[in-house]
């Protein structure tokens, strides 16, 4: 019997939390509800969730701080929930390491779809399948392998969330080709982020913090258009 994937729901509004739990339970997920930041950090250690649905406005330790502390020690996927609609709040959440951001009120089908989409991105590739096409690009001091979601930079493995890795692979697999932010949103995020081009900027910023410019290659900004993986001939 396959074990159910576990979702930790962190929200101080218990009515919303119970409703979210009901949606996910119907989809065969195991859920646990907590109502504040301190309890979330403690339950994370005990429950070992596969994904966290994290409200921003929590009593005591807010959702931003909870995300920051969990990200410091684990790469578990995090989807932020918030009634806040400002771009600043969304960008800050993504910069802290959240994988997605959903505004309240949300549609139940959309919530479930996004949970499943994020979990799919974190599922390891089955190595025993010989027919799987190896998707890998190599440059001096950089190897980006989309087949097993790994990045080797200067000989060392780099911990990188799926969306960052997918963006890096997409750009690096088409060297010197310029992509608009809208094209990158469509290829990497699909329908989820249409119109929210700051998502691309945030992920490029995080990539640059981990992958510095090389003598042969670099992540370049094409002002007024988008980005490219620039390679010197």
Coordinates of C-alpha atoms in Angstrom, one line a residue:
X1 CA 0.0 0.0 0.0
X2 CA 1.4 3.4 -1.0
X3 CA 1.8 5.8 1.9
X4 CA -0.3 9.0 1.7
X5 CA 1.6 12.2 1.1
X6 CA 1.4 14.5 4.1
X7 CA 0.3 18.2 4.0
X8 CA 0.9 20.5 7.0
X9 CA -1.8 23.2 7.0
X10 CA -0.7 26.4 8.9
X11 CA -3.6 28.9 9.3
X12 CA -4.9 30.8 12.3
X13 CA -8.4 30.7 10.8
X14 CA -9.5 27.2 11.8
X15 CA -12.6 27.3 9.5
X16 CA -10.4 27.9 6.4
X17 CA -7.9 25.3 7.6
X18 CA -10.6 22.7 8.1
X19 CA -12.0 23.5 4.6
X20 CA -8.6 23.1 3.0
X21 CA -8.1 19.8 4.9
X22 CA -11.4 18.5 3.6
X23 CA -10.4 19.3 0.0
X24 CA -7.1 17.6 0.4
X25 CA -8.4 14.6 2.3
X26 CA -10.9 13.9 -0.5
X27 CA -7.8 13.7 -2.8
X28 CA -6.2 11.1 -0.6
X29 CA -3.7 13.3 1.2
X30 CA -3.0 13.0 4.9
X31 CA -3.3 16.4 6.6
X32 CA -2.3 18.1 9.9
X33 CA -3.6 21.5 11.0
X34 CA -1.8 24.0 13.2
X35 CA -2.8 27.6 14.0
X36 CA 0.3 29.6 14.8
X37 CA 4.0 29.9 13.7
X38 CA 5.6 28.3 16.8
X39 CA 3.3 25.3 16.6
X40 CA 4.1 25.0 12.8
X41 CA 7.9 24.8 13.4
X42 CA 7.4 22.2 16.1
X43 CA 5.0 20.1 14.1
X44 CA 7.3 20.3 11.1
X45 CA 9.9 18.4 13.1
X46 CA 7.4 15.8 14.3
X47 CA 5.1 15.4 11.2
X48 CA 7.7 15.5 8.4
X49 CA 5.3 16.8 5.8
X50 CA 5.7 16.4 2.0
X51 CA 4.4 19.9 1.6
X52 CA 3.4 22.9 3.7
X53 CA 0.4 25.3 3.1
X54 CA 1.5 28.3 5.0
X55 CA -0.6 31.4 5.8
X56 CA 1.3 34.6 6.1
X57 CA -0.7 36.4 8.8
X58 CA -0.1 34.2 11.9
X59 CA 0.0 35.2 15.6
X60 CA 3.4 35.3 17.1
X61 CA 5.9 34.1 14.4
X62 CA 4.5 35.2 11.0
X63 CA 4.5 33.0 7.9
X64 CA 7.6 34.8 6.4
X65 CA 9.7 33.9 9.5
X66 CA 8.3 30.3 9.5
X67 CA 9.3 30.0 5.8
X68 CA 12.7 31.4 6.5
X69 CA 13.4 29.0 9.4
X70 CA 12.2 25.9 7.5
X71 CA 14.1 26.9 4.4
X72 CA 17.3 27.2 6.4
X73 CA 17.2 23.4 7.2
X74 CA 15.0 21.7 4.6
X75 CA 13.9 21.9 1.0
X76 CA 10.3 20.8 1.6
X77 CA 7.9 22.5 -0.8
X78 CA 6.0 25.5 0.6
X79 CA 2.9 27.2 -0.8
X80 CA 2.0 30.5 0.8
X81 CA -1.7 31.4 1.4
X82 CA -2.6 35.0 2.0
X83 CA -5.4 37.6 1.7
X84 CA -2.7 40.1 0.8
X85 CA -2.7 40.9 -2.9
X86 CA 0.3 43.3 -3.1
X87 CA 3.1 42.3 -5.5
X88 CA 5.6 43.1 -2.7
X89 CA 4.2 40.3 -0.5
X90 CA 4.3 37.8 -3.3
X91 CA 7.8 38.6 -4.3
X92 CA 9.0 38.6 -0.7
X93 CA 7.5 35.1 -0.2
X94 CA 9.2 33.8 -3.3
X95 CA 12.5 35.3 -2.3
X96 CA 12.3 33.5 1.0
X97 CA 12.0 30.2 -0.9
X98 CA 8.3 29.6 -1.3
X99 CA 7.4 27.5 -4.3
X100 CA 4.0 29.1 -5.0
X101 CA 1.6 31.8 -3.7
X102 CA -2.2 31.6 -3.6
X103 CA -4.4 34.5 -2.7
X104 CA -7.5 34.1 -0.6
X105 CA -10.3 33.5 -1.4
X106 CA -9.2 30.6 -3.6
X107 CA -11.0 28.0 -5.7
X108 CA -10.8 24.5 -4.2
X109 CA -9.9 22.9 -7.5
X110 CA -7.1 25.4 -8.1
X111 CA -5.7 24.8 -4.7
X112 CA -5.6 21.0 -5.1
X113 CA -4.2 21.4 -8.7
X114 CA -1.3 23.6 -7.4
X115 CA -0.6 21.3 -4.5
X116 CA -0.3 18.3 -6.9
X117 CA 1.8 20.4 -9.4
X118 CA 4.3 21.4 -6.8
X119 CA 4.5 17.8 -5.4
X120 CA 5.1 16.5 -8.9
X121 CA 8.1 18.8 -9.3
X122 CA 9.7 17.4 -6.2
X123 CA 9.3 13.8 -7.0
X124 CA 12.6 12.1 -7.7
X125 CA 13.2 10.5 -11.1
X126 CA 13.1 6.7 -11.0
X127 CA 16.6 5.6 -11.9
X128 CA 15.5 2.1 -12.8
X129 CA 13.7 3.3 -15.9
X130 CA 16.2 2.7 -18.7
X131 CA 14.1 4.4 -21.4
X132 CA 14.1 7.9 -19.7
X133 CA 15.8 10.5 -21.9
X134 CA 18.7 12.1 -20.1
X135 CA 18.3 15.9 -20.1
X136 CA 21.6 17.5 -19.2
X137 CA 23.6 20.5 -20.3
X138 CA 27.3 20.9 -19.5
X139 CA 29.5 24.0 -19.5
X140 CA 32.9 24.6 -17.9
X141 CA 32.3 24.3 -14.1
X142 CA 28.6 23.8 -14.5
X143 CA 26.4 20.8 -15.1
X144 CA 22.6 21.1 -15.0
X145 CA 20.8 17.8 -15.1
X146 CA 17.0 18.0 -15.5
X147 CA 16.6 14.2 -15.4
X148 CA 17.6 13.9 -11.8
X149 CA 17.2 17.6 -10.8
X150 CA 20.8 18.2 -9.9
X151 CA 23.2 21.1 -10.4
X152 CA 27.0 20.7 -10.1
X153 CA 28.8 24.1 -9.9
X154 CA 32.6 24.3 -9.5
X155 CA 32.6 20.6 -8.7
X156 CA 30.0 20.9 -5.8
X157 CA 26.3 20.0 -5.8
X158 CA 24.0 23.1 -5.4
X159 CA 20.8 22.8 -3.5
X160 CA 18.2 24.3 -5.8
X161 CA 14.3 24.3 -5.8
X162 CA 12.7 22.7 -8.9
X163 CA 11.6 26.0 -10.5
X164 CA 15.0 27.6 -10.3
X165 CA 16.6 24.5 -11.8
X166 CA 14.1 24.3 -14.6
X167 CA 14.6 27.9 -15.4
X168 CA 18.4 27.5 -15.4
X169 CA 18.2 24.4 -17.6
X170 CA 15.8 26.1 -20.1
X171 CA 18.1 29.1 -20.5
X172 CA 21.3 27.0 -20.6
X173 CA 19.9 24.6 -23.2
X174 CA 19.4 27.5 -25.6
X175 CA 22.7 29.4 -25.3
X176 CA 22.7 33.1 -26.4
X177 CA 19.0 32.9 -27.2
X178 CA 17.0 35.8 -25.7
X179 CA 13.7 35.0 -24.0
X180 CA 11.1 37.5 -22.8
X181 CA 9.8 37.2 -19.3
X182 CA 6.4 36.2 -20.7
X183 CA 8.0 33.4 -22.7
X184 CA 9.8 32.1 -19.6
X185 CA 6.6 32.3 -17.6
X186 CA 4.8 30.3 -20.2
X187 CA 7.5 27.6 -20.5
X188 CA 8.4 27.2 -16.9
X189 CA 5.2 28.1 -14.9
X190 CA 2.5 27.7 -17.5
X191 CA -0.9 29.1 -16.7
X192 CA -0.2 29.6 -13.0
X193 CA 1.7 32.9 -13.2
X194 CA 0.5 34.5 -16.4
X195 CA 1.0 38.3 -16.2
X196 CA 3.2 38.1 -13.1
X197 CA 6.6 38.8 -14.7
X198 CA 8.3 39.6 -11.3
X199 CA 8.3 35.9 -10.6
X200 CA 10.9 35.5 -13.3
X201 CA 13.0 38.3 -11.9
X202 CA 12.9 36.8 -8.4
X203 CA 14.1 33.4 -9.6
X204 CA 16.9 34.9 -11.7
X205 CA 18.0 36.8 -8.7
X206 CA 18.1 33.7 -6.6
X207 CA 20.0 31.8 -9.4
X208 CA 22.7 34.6 -9.5
X209 CA 23.2 34.3 -5.8
X210 CA 24.1 30.7 -6.2
X211 CA 25.7 30.6 -9.7
X212 CA 28.2 33.4 -10.3
X213 CA 29.3 34.7 -13.7
X214 CA 32.0 32.5 -15.4
X215 CA 34.7 33.5 -17.9
X216 CA 32.9 31.4 -20.5
X217 CA 29.2 31.9 -19.6
X218 CA 26.8 34.0 -17.5
X219 CA 23.1 34.7 -16.9
X220 CA 22.6 38.0 -18.7
X221 CA 19.8 40.6 -18.6
X222 CA 18.6 41.9 -21.9
X223 CA 17.2 45.2 -20.8
X224 CA 13.6 45.9 -21.7
X225 CA 13.2 42.3 -23.0
X226 CA 14.2 39.5 -20.7
X227 CA 17.1 37.1 -20.1
X228 CA 19.6 34.8 -21.9
X229 CA 22.3 32.3 -21.0
X230 CA 25.3 34.1 -22.6
X231 CA 28.1 31.9 -23.9
X232 CA 31.4 33.2 -25.3
X233 CA 32.6 31.6 -28.5

